[in-house]
Structure formats: C-alpha cells, structure tokens
Coordinates of C-alpha atoms and ligand atoms in Angstrom, one line a residue:
Chain A
M1 CA 0.0 0.0 -0.1
R2 CA 1.1 3.5 -0.9
P3 CA 1.4 6.1 2.1
I4 CA -0.7 9.2 1.3
I5 CA 0.5 11.0 4.4
R6 CA 3.9 10.6 5.9
V7 CA 4.9 12.1 9.3
E8 CA 8.5 12.3 10.1
N9 CA 9.9 12.9 13.6
L10 CA 7.1 15.3 14.4
T11 CA 7.4 17.4 17.5
H12 CA 5.0 20.1 18.7
T13 CA 5.6 22.3 21.7
Y14 CA 3.0 24.6 23.0
G15 CA 3.9 27.9 24.8
V16 CA 7.6 28.2 23.9
N17 CA 9.1 30.9 26.2
T18 CA 6.4 30.8 28.8
P19 CA 6.2 28.7 32.1
F20 CA 3.5 26.7 30.3
C21 CA 5.9 25.3 27.7
R22 CA 5.3 21.7 27.1
S23 CA 5.6 19.2 24.2
A24 CA 2.1 17.7 23.2
V25 CA 3.7 15.6 20.5
K26 CA 7.3 14.3 20.7
D27 CA 9.2 12.8 17.9
V28 CA 6.2 11.0 16.3
S29 CA 6.8 9.1 12.9
M30 CA 3.9 7.4 11.2
E31 CA 2.3 6.7 7.8
I32 CA -1.3 6.8 6.6
Y33 CA -2.0 4.5 3.7
E34 CA -4.2 5.4 0.7
G35 CA -7.8 4.1 1.3
E36 CA -7.3 2.7 4.8
F37 CA -9.6 3.4 7.8
L38 CA -7.2 4.4 10.5
G39 CA -8.0 4.7 14.2
I40 CA -5.9 6.9 16.5
I41 CA -6.6 6.2 20.2
G42 CA -5.0 7.6 23.3
H43 CA -6.0 8.9 26.7
T44 CA -7.1 12.5 27.4
G45 CA -4.1 14.9 26.7
S46 CA -2.0 12.3 24.9
G47 CA -1.7 14.6 21.9
K48 CA -4.2 13.3 19.4
S49 CA -5.8 16.6 18.5
T50 CA -2.5 18.3 18.2
L51 CA -1.2 15.5 15.9
I52 CA -4.0 15.6 13.5
Q53 CA -4.0 19.4 13.3
H54 CA -0.6 19.1 11.8
L55 CA -1.8 16.7 9.0
N56 CA -3.6 19.6 7.3
G57 CA -1.3 22.3 8.2
L58 CA -3.4 24.0 10.9
L59 CA -0.5 23.7 13.3
Q60 CA 3.1 24.2 12.1
P61 CA 5.5 21.5 13.6
T62 CA 8.2 22.9 15.8
G63 CA 10.3 19.9 14.6
G64 CA 9.9 17.3 11.9
K65 CA 8.1 17.2 8.6
I66 CA 4.7 16.2 7.1
Y67 CA 4.5 14.8 3.5
L68 CA 1.3 14.6 1.6
G69 CA 1.9 12.3 -1.3
D70 CA 5.6 13.2 -2.0
R71 CA 5.4 16.8 -1.1
D72 CA 6.4 18.5 2.2
I73 CA 3.4 20.4 3.0
W74 CA 5.2 23.4 4.4
A75 CA 7.6 23.5 1.3
D76 CA 5.4 26.5 0.1
P77 CA 3.6 28.0 3.0
K78 CA 1.3 30.0 0.4
K79 CA -0.2 26.7 -0.8
I80 CA -1.2 25.4 2.6
R81 CA -4.9 26.1 1.7
D82 CA -4.7 23.4 -1.0
V83 CA -3.6 21.0 1.6
R84 CA -6.6 21.8 3.7
F85 CA -8.8 20.9 0.8
Q86 CA -7.2 17.7 0.2
V87 CA -7.0 16.7 4.0
G88 CA -10.4 17.5 5.5
L89 CA -10.4 17.8 9.2
V90 CA -13.5 17.7 11.4
F91 CA -12.8 19.2 14.8
Q92 CA -13.8 17.9 18.3
Y93 CA -17.3 19.3 18.9
P94 CA -17.6 20.8 15.4
E95 CA -21.1 21.9 16.0
Y96 CA -19.8 25.1 17.6
Q97 CA -18.4 26.3 14.2
L98 CA -21.7 26.6 12.4
F99 CA -22.6 30.2 11.4
E100 CA -24.8 30.4 8.4
E101 CA -28.5 31.1 8.2
T102 CA -29.3 27.8 6.6
V103 CA -27.9 24.2 6.5
Y104 CA -27.3 24.5 2.9
K105 CA -25.2 27.7 3.1
D106 CA -23.1 26.3 6.0
V107 CA -22.3 23.1 4.2
S108 CA -21.3 25.1 0.9
F109 CA -18.9 27.3 2.9
G110 CA -16.1 24.8 2.1
P111 CA -16.8 24.2 -1.6
K112 CA -17.3 27.9 -2.1
N113 CA -13.9 28.7 -0.6
M114 CA -12.5 26.2 -3.2
G115 CA -13.8 28.4 -5.9
L116 CA -16.2 25.8 -7.4
D117 CA -19.2 26.8 -9.7
G118 CA -22.7 26.8 -8.4
K119 CA -23.7 23.5 -10.0
E120 CA -20.8 21.6 -8.5
I121 CA -21.4 23.2 -5.1
D122 CA -25.0 22.1 -5.2
R123 CA -24.1 18.5 -6.1
R124 CA -21.5 18.3 -3.4
V125 CA -23.8 19.8 -0.7
R126 CA -26.6 17.3 -1.5
S127 CA -24.4 14.3 -1.5
A128 CA -22.5 15.3 1.7
L129 CA -25.6 15.7 3.5
Q130 CA -26.7 12.3 2.2
F131 CA -23.6 10.7 3.5
V132 CA -24.3 12.1 7.0
G133 CA -27.9 10.8 6.9
L134 CA -29.7 14.2 6.7
G135 CA -32.7 14.6 4.3
E136 CA -33.5 17.2 1.7
D137 CA -36.1 18.7 4.1
M138 CA -33.1 20.0 6.3
L139 CA -31.5 22.1 3.6
E140 CA -33.4 25.3 4.4
K141 CA -33.5 24.9 8.1
S142 CA -31.4 27.2 10.4
P143 CA -28.6 25.1 11.8
F144 CA -29.3 26.6 15.2
D145 CA -32.7 25.0 15.3
L146 CA -31.3 21.5 15.0
S147 CA -30.5 19.0 17.8
G148 CA -26.9 18.6 18.9
G149 CA -26.5 15.4 17.0
Q150 CA -27.9 16.9 13.8
K151 CA -25.7 19.9 14.1
R152 CA -22.7 17.6 14.5
R153 CA -23.8 15.9 11.2
V154 CA -24.1 19.3 9.4
A155 CA -20.6 20.2 10.4
I156 CA -19.3 16.8 9.3
A157 CA -21.1 17.3 6.0
G158 CA -19.4 20.7 5.7
V159 CA -16.0 19.0 5.5
I160 CA -17.2 16.0 3.4
A161 CA -18.5 18.4 0.8
M162 CA -15.0 19.5 0.0
E163 CA -14.5 15.8 -1.1
P164 CA -11.1 15.6 0.5
K165 CA -8.6 12.8 -0.3
V166 CA -8.3 12.2 3.4
L167 CA -11.1 12.7 6.0
I168 CA -10.0 13.1 9.5
L169 CA -12.5 13.1 12.3
D170 CA -11.6 14.1 15.9
E171 CA -13.9 12.2 18.3
P172 CA -16.9 12.4 16.0
S173 CA -19.1 10.5 18.5
A174 CA -18.2 12.3 21.7
G175 CA -21.3 13.4 23.6
L176 CA -23.8 11.6 21.5
D177 CA -26.2 8.9 23.0
P178 CA -25.5 5.2 22.1
A179 CA -28.1 5.1 19.3
G180 CA -26.8 8.4 17.7
R181 CA -23.2 7.1 18.1
R182 CA -23.9 4.0 16.4
S183 CA -25.9 5.5 13.4
L184 CA -23.1 8.3 12.9
L185 CA -20.4 5.6 12.9
E186 CA -22.5 3.5 10.4
N187 CA -22.7 6.7 8.2
I188 CA -18.9 7.2 8.4
R189 CA -18.2 3.5 7.6
E190 CA -20.6 3.8 4.6
Y191 CA -18.8 6.9 3.5
H192 CA -15.5 5.0 3.6
R193 CA -16.8 2.1 1.7
K194 CA -18.5 4.0 -1.0
K195 CA -16.0 6.7 -1.6
G196 CA -13.0 4.5 -1.0
T197 CA -11.1 7.6 0.4
T198 CA -8.7 7.4 3.4
V199 CA -10.4 8.0 6.8
V200 CA -8.7 8.7 10.0
M201 CA -10.8 8.6 13.2
V202 CA -9.6 9.8 16.6
S203 CA -11.3 8.3 19.6
H204 CA -10.8 7.2 23.1
S205 CA -13.5 4.5 23.0
M206 CA -11.9 1.2 22.3
D207 CA -15.1 -0.5 21.3
E208 CA -15.8 2.1 18.8
V209 CA -12.3 1.8 17.2
A210 CA -12.3 -1.9 17.4
E211 CA -15.4 -2.3 15.3
N212 CA -14.6 0.1 12.7
V213 CA -11.0 0.5 11.7
D214 CA -8.5 -1.4 9.7
R215 CA -5.5 -0.3 11.6
I216 CA -4.9 1.4 15.0
V217 CA -2.2 3.8 16.2
V218 CA -2.0 4.1 20.0
L219 CA -0.7 7.4 21.4
A220 CA 0.4 7.9 25.1
N221 CA 2.2 10.7 26.6
A222 CA 2.9 12.5 23.4
G223 CA 4.3 9.5 21.6
I224 CA 3.3 6.4 19.7
V225 CA 3.4 3.3 21.8
M226 CA 1.9 0.8 19.4
S227 CA 0.4 0.4 15.9
G228 CA -1.0 -2.4 13.9
T229 CA -4.3 -4.2 13.0
P230 CA -6.8 -4.4 15.9
H231 CA -5.8 -8.0 16.4
E232 CA -2.2 -7.1 16.8
V233 CA -3.0 -4.2 19.1
F234 CA -5.4 -5.9 21.4
S235 CA -3.2 -8.8 21.9
H236 CA -1.1 -6.4 23.9
A237 CA -3.9 -5.8 26.3
Q238 CA -1.6 -5.4 29.3
E239 CA 0.4 -2.8 27.8
L240 CA -2.6 -0.7 26.7
M241 CA -3.9 -0.8 30.3
D242 CA -0.4 0.3 31.5
V243 CA -0.7 3.6 29.4
G244 CA -4.3 4.2 30.9
L245 CA -6.4 2.8 28.1
N246 CA -9.1 0.1 28.2
V247 CA -9.5 -2.8 25.8
P248 CA -12.9 -3.5 24.2
Q249 CA -15.4 -5.0 26.5
V250 CA -15.4 -8.1 24.3
T251 CA -11.6 -8.6 24.7
Q252 CA -12.0 -8.1 28.5
V253 CA -14.5 -11.1 28.5
A254 CA -12.2 -13.2 26.6
M255 CA -9.2 -12.4 28.8
E256 CA -11.2 -13.2 31.9
L257 CA -12.3 -16.6 30.3
K258 CA -8.6 -17.2 29.4
R259 CA -7.7 -16.5 33.0
R260 CA -10.1 -18.9 34.2
G261 CA -8.7 -21.6 32.0
V262 CA -10.8 -21.5 28.9
D263 CA -8.6 -22.2 25.8
I264 CA -9.4 -19.0 23.9
D265 CA -7.6 -16.3 22.0
P266 CA -7.9 -13.2 24.2
A267 CA -7.2 -10.9 21.3
V268 CA -10.9 -10.9 19.9
Y269 CA -12.3 -7.6 19.6
T270 CA -15.8 -7.8 18.0
V271 CA -18.9 -9.5 19.2
A272 CA -19.1 -11.6 16.1
D273 CA -15.5 -12.9 16.6
L274 CA -16.1 -13.8 20.2
R275 CA -19.2 -15.7 19.3
R276 CA -17.2 -17.6 16.6
A277 CA -14.6 -18.4 19.1
L278 CA -16.9 -19.7 21.6
N279 CA -18.8 -21.7 19.0
D280 CA -15.6 -23.3 18.0
L281 CA -14.8 -24.2 21.5
R282 CA -18.1 -26.1 21.7
G283 CA -17.3 -28.0 18.7
G284 CA -18.9 -26.1 16.0
R285 CA -22.4 -26.4 17.4
A286 CA -24.3 -23.2 17.4
Chain B
M1 CA -1.3 35.8 16.3
L2 CA -4.0 35.6 18.9
K3 CA -1.5 33.8 21.1
D4 CA 0.5 37.0 21.4
I5 CA -2.3 38.8 23.4
T6 CA -1.1 38.3 26.8
L7 CA -3.4 40.8 28.6
G8 CA -4.8 39.4 31.7
Q9 CA -2.7 36.3 31.7
F10 CA -1.4 35.1 35.0
F11 CA 2.0 33.2 35.4
P12 CA 1.7 31.3 38.6
G13 CA 4.8 31.2 40.8
N14 CA 5.9 31.7 44.4
T15 CA 8.3 34.5 44.4
L16 CA 8.2 37.8 46.5
A17 CA 6.3 39.4 43.7
H18 CA 3.7 36.8 43.8
R19 CA 3.3 36.7 47.5
L20 CA 2.9 40.5 48.0
D21 CA -0.7 41.6 48.9
P22 CA -2.5 42.5 45.8
R23 CA -3.3 46.0 47.3
T24 CA 0.3 46.6 47.8
K25 CA 1.1 45.6 44.2
I26 CA -1.6 47.9 42.9
I27 CA -0.3 50.9 45.0
L28 CA 3.2 50.0 43.8
V29 CA 2.1 50.2 40.2
V30 CA 0.5 53.5 40.8
L31 CA 3.7 54.9 42.6
Y32 CA 5.7 53.5 39.6
I33 CA 3.5 55.2 37.1
A34 CA 3.7 58.4 39.1
A35 CA 7.5 58.2 39.2
L36 CA 7.6 57.4 35.4
F37 CA 5.6 60.6 34.7
C38 CA 7.5 62.8 37.0
A39 CA 11.0 61.5 35.6
K40 CA 12.5 64.5 33.8
Y41 CA 15.9 63.2 32.6
F42 CA 18.4 60.3 32.3
V43 CA 19.2 59.9 35.9
S44 CA 15.5 59.7 37.0
Y45 CA 14.7 57.3 34.1
A46 CA 17.7 55.1 35.1
L47 CA 16.4 54.9 38.6
V48 CA 12.9 53.9 37.6
A49 CA 14.3 51.5 35.1
L50 CA 16.6 50.0 37.8
V51 CA 13.5 49.4 40.0
L52 CA 11.7 47.8 37.0
V53 CA 14.6 45.4 36.3
I54 CA 14.8 44.4 39.9
S55 CA 11.2 43.7 40.0
V56 CA 11.3 41.6 36.9
K57 CA 14.2 39.7 38.3
V58 CA 12.3 39.2 41.6
S59 CA 9.2 38.0 39.9
G60 CA 11.0 35.4 37.8
V61 CA 8.9 36.4 34.7
H62 CA 10.8 35.8 31.5
P63 CA 11.7 39.2 29.9
K64 CA 10.6 37.8 26.6
A65 CA 7.1 37.4 27.9
L66 CA 7.1 41.1 28.8
V67 CA 8.4 42.2 25.5
K68 CA 5.8 40.1 23.7
G69 CA 3.1 42.1 25.6
L70 CA 4.5 45.2 23.9
R71 CA 3.8 43.9 20.4
P72 CA 0.3 45.1 19.9
I73 CA 1.2 48.7 20.7
V74 CA 4.4 49.0 18.8
F75 CA 2.5 50.9 16.2
I76 CA 1.3 53.5 18.6
I77 CA 4.7 53.9 20.2
C78 CA 6.4 54.4 16.9
F79 CA 3.7 56.9 15.7
T80 CA 4.0 59.0 18.7
A81 CA 7.7 58.8 18.7
I82 CA 7.8 60.1 15.1
L83 CA 5.4 63.0 15.8
N84 CA 7.5 64.0 18.7
L85 CA 10.7 63.7 16.7
L86 CA 9.3 65.9 13.9
Y87 CA 7.3 68.5 15.7
T88 CA 9.2 69.5 18.8
P89 CA 10.7 73.1 18.4
G90 CA 14.1 73.8 19.6
E91 CA 17.8 73.6 18.7
E92 CA 18.1 72.2 15.0
L93 CA 20.1 69.3 14.3
V94 CA 19.1 68.3 10.7
S95 CA 16.4 69.6 8.4
F96 CA 15.0 68.3 5.1
W97 CA 11.9 69.1 3.1
I98 CA 9.3 70.6 5.5
F99 CA 10.7 68.8 8.6
T100 CA 13.3 69.8 11.0
I101 CA 14.7 67.4 13.6
T102 CA 15.7 69.1 16.8
K103 CA 17.8 68.1 19.7
E104 CA 14.8 68.5 22.0
G105 CA 12.7 66.4 19.6
V106 CA 15.2 63.5 19.6
L107 CA 15.3 63.5 23.4
Q108 CA 11.5 63.9 23.8
A109 CA 10.9 61.0 21.3
F110 CA 13.4 58.8 23.2
F111 CA 11.8 59.5 26.5
M112 CA 8.4 59.0 25.1
V113 CA 9.3 55.5 23.9
L114 CA 11.0 54.8 27.2
R115 CA 8.0 56.0 29.1
F116 CA 5.5 54.0 27.1
T117 CA 7.6 50.8 27.1
M118 CA 8.2 50.9 30.8
L119 CA 4.5 51.8 31.5
I120 CA 3.3 48.7 29.7
M121 CA 6.0 46.4 31.2
G122 CA 5.3 47.5 34.7
T123 CA 1.5 47.1 34.5
F124 CA 2.0 43.8 32.7
L125 CA 4.1 42.6 35.6
L126 CA 1.3 43.3 37.8
T127 CA -1.1 41.0 35.9
Y128 CA 1.6 38.3 35.2
T129 CA 2.2 37.9 39.0
T130 CA -1.3 38.4 40.4
S131 CA -4.1 36.2 39.7
P132 CA -7.3 37.9 38.4
I133 CA -9.1 36.9 41.5
S134 CA -6.7 38.4 43.9
L135 CA -6.3 41.5 41.7
T136 CA -10.0 42.2 41.9
D137 CA -10.0 41.4 45.5
G138 CA -7.3 44.0 46.0
L139 CA -9.0 46.6 43.9
E140 CA -12.3 46.1 45.6
S141 CA -10.7 46.5 49.1
L142 CA -8.8 49.6 48.0
L143 CA -12.0 51.1 46.5
N144 CA -14.1 50.3 49.6
P145 CA -14.2 53.9 50.8
L146 CA -16.2 54.7 47.7
K147 CA -19.1 52.7 48.9
K148 CA -20.0 55.7 51.2
I149 CA -21.0 57.6 48.1
H150 CA -23.0 54.7 46.7
V151 CA -20.5 53.4 44.1
P152 CA -21.4 49.8 43.6
V153 CA -17.7 48.7 44.2
H154 CA -18.5 45.0 44.8
E155 CA -20.5 44.7 41.6
L156 CA -17.8 46.5 39.6
A157 CA -15.2 44.3 41.0
M158 CA -17.2 41.2 40.1
I159 CA -17.8 42.4 36.5
M160 CA -14.1 43.0 36.1
S161 CA -13.1 39.7 37.6
I162 CA -15.5 37.9 35.3
A163 CA -14.2 39.8 32.3
L164 CA -10.6 39.1 33.2
R165 CA -11.4 35.4 33.8
F166 CA -13.0 35.0 30.4
I167 CA -10.3 36.8 28.3
P168 CA -8.1 33.7 27.9
T169 CA -11.2 31.5 27.4
L170 CA -12.5 33.7 24.6
I171 CA -9.1 33.9 23.0
E172 CA -8.7 30.1 23.2
E173 CA -12.1 29.8 21.6
T174 CA -11.5 32.3 19.0
D175 CA -8.4 30.2 18.1
K176 CA -10.3 27.1 17.9
I177 CA -13.2 28.4 15.7
M178 CA -10.6 30.1 13.4
S179 CA -8.8 26.8 13.0
A180 CA -12.1 25.1 12.3
Q181 CA -13.1 27.6 9.6
K182 CA -9.4 27.5 8.2
A183 CA -9.9 23.8 7.8
R184 CA -12.8 24.6 5.5
G185 CA -10.6 26.8 3.5
A186 CA -11.5 30.2 5.1
D187 CA -9.0 32.9 4.3
F188 CA -8.4 35.6 6.7
E189 CA -5.2 37.2 5.3
S190 CA -5.9 38.2 1.7
G191 CA -8.4 40.4 0.1
N192 CA -9.3 44.1 0.6
L193 CA -10.8 45.6 3.8
L194 CA -14.3 44.7 2.9
Q195 CA -13.5 41.1 2.0
K196 CA -11.4 40.8 5.3
A197 CA -14.4 42.2 7.3
K198 CA -16.7 39.6 5.6
A199 CA -14.3 36.8 6.4
L200 CA -14.8 37.6 10.1
V201 CA -18.4 36.6 10.0
P202 CA -17.7 32.9 10.3
I203 CA -15.7 33.6 13.4
L204 CA -17.9 36.2 15.1
V205 CA -21.2 34.4 14.7
P206 CA -20.0 31.2 16.6
L207 CA -18.1 33.3 19.1
F208 CA -21.0 35.4 20.1
I209 CA -23.4 32.4 20.3
S210 CA -20.9 30.6 22.7
A211 CA -20.2 33.8 24.6
F212 CA -23.9 34.2 25.4
R213 CA -24.3 30.6 26.1
R214 CA -21.4 30.9 28.6
A215 CA -22.8 34.0 30.2
D216 CA -26.1 32.4 30.7
E217 CA -24.5 29.1 32.2
L218 CA -22.4 31.3 34.5
A219 CA -25.4 33.3 35.7
V220 CA -27.3 30.1 36.5
A221 CA -24.3 28.6 38.3
M222 CA -23.8 31.7 40.3
E223 CA -27.5 31.7 41.4
C224 CA -27.3 28.0 42.3
R225 CA -24.5 29.0 44.7
C226 CA -26.8 31.6 46.1
Y227 CA -24.9 34.7 44.8
H228 CA -26.9 37.9 45.4
G229 CA -24.5 40.7 45.2
G230 CA -22.1 42.1 47.8
G231 CA -24.3 42.7 50.8
G232 CA -23.3 40.7 53.9
R233 CA -20.7 38.7 51.9
T234 CA -17.6 37.8 53.9
K235 CA -14.3 36.6 52.5
L236 CA -12.5 33.2 52.7
H237 CA -9.1 34.9 52.2
V238 CA -9.0 38.1 54.1
L239 CA -6.4 40.4 52.9
R240 CA -3.7 41.4 55.4
Y241 CA -0.6 43.6 55.1
E242 CA 2.7 41.9 56.2
A243 CA 6.0 43.4 57.0
R244 CA 7.3 42.8 53.6
D245 CA 4.5 44.8 52.1
Y246 CA 5.4 47.9 54.2
L247 CA 9.1 47.4 53.3
V248 CA 8.4 47.3 49.5
L249 CA 5.9 50.2 49.8
A250 CA 8.5 52.3 51.5
G251 CA 11.1 51.4 48.8
F252 CA 8.7 52.5 46.1
A253 CA 7.7 55.6 47.9
A254 CA 11.4 56.4 48.3
M255 CA 11.8 56.0 44.5
L256 CA 9.1 58.4 43.9
A257 CA 10.6 61.0 46.3
A258 CA 14.0 60.5 44.7
V259 CA 12.6 61.1 41.3
L260 CA 10.8 64.3 42.4
V261 CA 14.0 65.5 44.0
L262 CA 16.1 64.7 40.9
G263 CA 13.5 66.4 38.8
H264 CA 13.9 69.6 40.9
F265 CA 17.5 69.6 39.8
G266 CA 16.6 68.8 36.3
L267 CA 18.4 65.4 36.2
Ligands
ATP1 N1 -3.5 25.5 22.5 C1 -2.8 25.0 23.3 N2 -2.0 25.6 24.1 C2 -1.3 25.0 25.1 N3 -1.3 23.7 25.3 C3 -2.1 22.9 24.7 C4 -2.9 23.5 23.6 N4 -3.7 22.4 23.1 C5 -3.3 21.4 23.8 N5 -2.4 21.7 24.7 C6 -1.8 20.6 25.6 O1 -1.2 19.6 24.8 C7 -1.5 18.3 25.3 C8 -2.2 17.5 24.2 O2 -3.4 18.1 23.9 P1 -4.4 17.4 22.9 O3 -5.6 18.4 22.7 O4 -3.6 17.1 21.6 O5 -4.9 16.0 23.6 P2 -6.0 14.9 23.1 O6 -5.2 13.7 23.0 O7 -6.6 15.5 21.9 O8 -7.0 14.9 24.3 P3 -8.5 14.8 24.4 O9 -8.8 13.3 24.3 O10 -9.0 15.3 25.6 O11 -9.1 15.6 23.2 C9 -2.4 18.6 26.5 O12 -1.6 18.4 27.7 C10 -2.8 20.0 26.4 O13 -2.9 20.5 27.7
MG2 MG1 -8.6 16.0 21.5

C-alpha cells in the first residue's frame, strides 16, 4: 500500500518561552496509507488533537516534517490552503463552528472557498448531506434550530462536501447517545466504503475503534506506543492498560475466560469474533 | 497571532512578587507610574528602570514574555515617537523638506518611547504575577471607601473579575473557531478591507453564540450558589498587610521621592 500522508519525527511544543511550555507531540513518525480506515486512540491529553491538526497544516511543527503524497506540505506555505482542501479535518465538537443562516449555506462554505461553480457546489452539498444521513428537508433549516446530533452531522457534511482525499474526524461521536453514536459511525463507515477515500478517526472509545477500523495507532504521553491491526494491538492488552487505556469489552470478557482456564484467544475484539471463538470451543455447534 | 495577546494572563509562581498583597502591588504600580511621569531626565529614568529590572528579576517572569506584551502597541509607540521627533521646536540638528529634527525632539521621542515601554512592562508585570481573583480582591478592598458615596464597588469588581477570567477562554475559543473555519478553507489574510471584514463573520457568529451561552450558564451557576450581590458577603481569604508589604511600599515611595528631588535639579 502507498502512504498518502507521511509524518517524520514530528514534535510540537506549545507555549515556547512561557512557564506553560510543554511538548504535546514528541518525535512521532507514522504513515497513513491510501484508502485505509485508521483509528488513533490515546488517553485524554495524549496529543491526538495536536497530531491531527498538523496533518492539514493548521499547526506548524516545531520539529519534523509532514508529507502529503511526496510533497512536504510546508515547502510552500502559500499553498497550505490546497492541503486543507485535500485533507479534510472535522474538529472535536464541530457543531460550535456553524454560522450560516441555513444548513445548505453552511455546508457550501467549504466548496465555495475552493472556488467551485454553483452546480458543482449544489451537487456536493446534497451528496455530503446524504452521507451524514440528513434529508433534503433539512436544507433550508437554520442550523441553530437543530438538535446537537444533527448539528454535528451538518458540521461533518461541511467537510465531506470538500471531497477531501483524506477525511480526519476528531472524536466524532463524543457526547452523543448510544443510538446516535452507532448511526453516525455507520454513516462514516458507509462513506469510507462507497468513496474509498482514506479516513482517520480519533477516539478514546476502544469498542468504537475496534469495530470500525483497519489499523490502529496508539498514542500515550505525546508519543506512539503501538500500531497495527486491531488484532495485533489488542493482543497487547496489558500494555494498553499500562498506558491508561481500556481494551474493548469483548476482549475483556475473552481475557477473563482465558484467565479462568478456557482455551481461547484473548485478542478478539468484536462480538461476532467472540461468538465464533466460543462456538468453535463447543465443537462447532451453534 | 492571537496567542500574542497576553493581557490578563497570569503566570503562577511563588516569588516575593507573587506573595505580596495585591493591594500593595496595585499601589506599587500607581507609585511606579507616578514616578515614570515625573521623571525628567536620564538619571531619573535610570532609577525607575533599575526598579523595574529588579522587580522583573524578583518576579521570575521571563523578559521575553514582557516584550511580547508590547507587540500590539508597537505601532502607537512608533507613531507618537515620530510625531515627537518631527514637531518639537528647539535647537536644530538636521532639516529636510518641510521637517526639522531638533535636539529636544530627539530627546522627547526617546523619553516617550522609554516611558510607554516601561509603563506597559510595569503594568503587565502586575497581571503576570497576580491572579485575576486577587487583583480584583485588592481593587475592591482599595476602592471600599467609595461605597459611602454609593458606588457599587463590589459589583464593579465582580464584573471585572469575570471579564478578566474570560479573556483567555475567549481567546482560546476564537483560536479554535478560526482553526475550524481555516480547515474549511476560510482565508483571513488576503483580500481588501471589505473582504477581510466579511471573512470575520464565520468567526464572530459562533463566538457570540458561545459567549452568550457561557454568560447564561455562568449566571445560572452563580445563582445556584446563592450569589446575590455584595451585601453581607464575607471573604474566605482576608487580605492582610505583612511586614514585607510595608518594606516594599517604603522602597517604592522612596523611589518616587528621589525622582521628584532629581527632577527639581533637572536630572
Ligand atoms: N492551544 C494549546 N496551548 C497550550 N497547550 C495545549 C494546547 N492544546 C493542547 N495543549 C496541551 O497539549 C496536550 C495534548 O493536547 P491534545 O488536545 O492534543 O490532547 P488529546 O489527545 O486530543 O486529548 P482529548 O482526548 O482530551 O481531546 C495537553 O496536555 C494539552 O494541555
Ligand atoms: Mg482532542
């Protein structure tokens, strides 16, 4: 697989020359491959948001380089806007960035900034709203009259409408109820499947990450401690717990079974896998 | 760029400058400013500058942080300096076109810049070493006599402390909203004045909405804790002057006196 974004020895220090000086990201190197669904997990304050804000050039590294394709994104600081159109970033609690009178106008803010013509903007707005599961009847509503979950969807659509090559979402499901979470994640997965573009999702919910992504990067204390497929990562359950993270509930069940002497691979991470493993144990009978 | 606004920012610490009574510090700043405006010539300025340098050293505040605080007013300082340089009558040094630069002008401009810079640095030192809470506490206590003539001192102090408290929050929030809009390709730098003003709408609307939401939440939270104005309120931390307060106050008073005396001799 070809890397679409390459991070080399990235360091970011906030508040240089003040007593609050601290490195939120320290010497991080990683690659994001074309078309993959990548999950970034880490405890609160581990530097996830700081890391991803470098990927579209919102933050400038205090050390290290970011490559999009083969180009250093800071090679020409004047072209940084192009990078932002190619790498779409949805912030944590994005609903607070809505400002237009109607949902339609707000979602078209990004495409308009790209300088597209009216017809193309219209197509993108409608298709983006469809991806986040909002109907045509929402188009002319004021974003401020929507529920929190709907606002969040509008904000996500605002980034999807730019049709970025890489879509990055910072804790997209934070603060939503379980049903809202599930359906939003379903929408994101659907978007990834249909569009085939690269998606990066930041989260601190293990269950959420386990069930959705192809590959996981684990951040702790400003650095990467682990990366790999969910299976690889969750087979290091103890290390995850040592850096203050949980493993998915399913994995916890399997680990406990293993501890009590059941011959089972503790690195299962979805309900379906656990069911299969348990069925195998019973000799294939359902 | 927004991170450069340091007004109202507090650098925690445990130096003498941090431990002084806030009332003392406010009086010190007043004495310092008075001395700065009474200073006439090099010797006086040197004396006041020495006091500033010592205070900065004692406070442990990084000098760079103080210089950074100057950035927003560099333009004003330069502007007044140039006006002073060009329009002060006196002994001519050089003259070109319609301007003449005089010896008095050069001195005046120099002192002007010095006065402004030291003024800002001194007041910033106060906010850097005093938490907004104790600053307003001190102010309220100093202004207490005004209650006799029905000035709502407590309410004013409360308004001020809330405003100071929320400056960093609002700056942070503005930064966040700006980033979010930049991620959607918003452009705040290029274009003419009208386009630049228009580009602010995507920042200002969310900012106002969240400021109102915050204000509302704060009001509710204060009511939940039975806040009903200043009447009958007592303090958890009662301000008390210590020996060090008197000592430092005496030192600053001596500085002002010295500046006045020096000024009398035109130094
Ligand atoms: N603008 C800023 N100025 C100074 N320090 C910051 C700033 N933003 C973040 N930090 C610090 O950098 C560290 C990493 O923050 P970051 O927001 O990247 O964490 P996170 O992993 O996204 O956490 P969360 O899960 O809570 O969102 C934190 O310790 C935080 O205090
Ligand atoms: Mg975060």
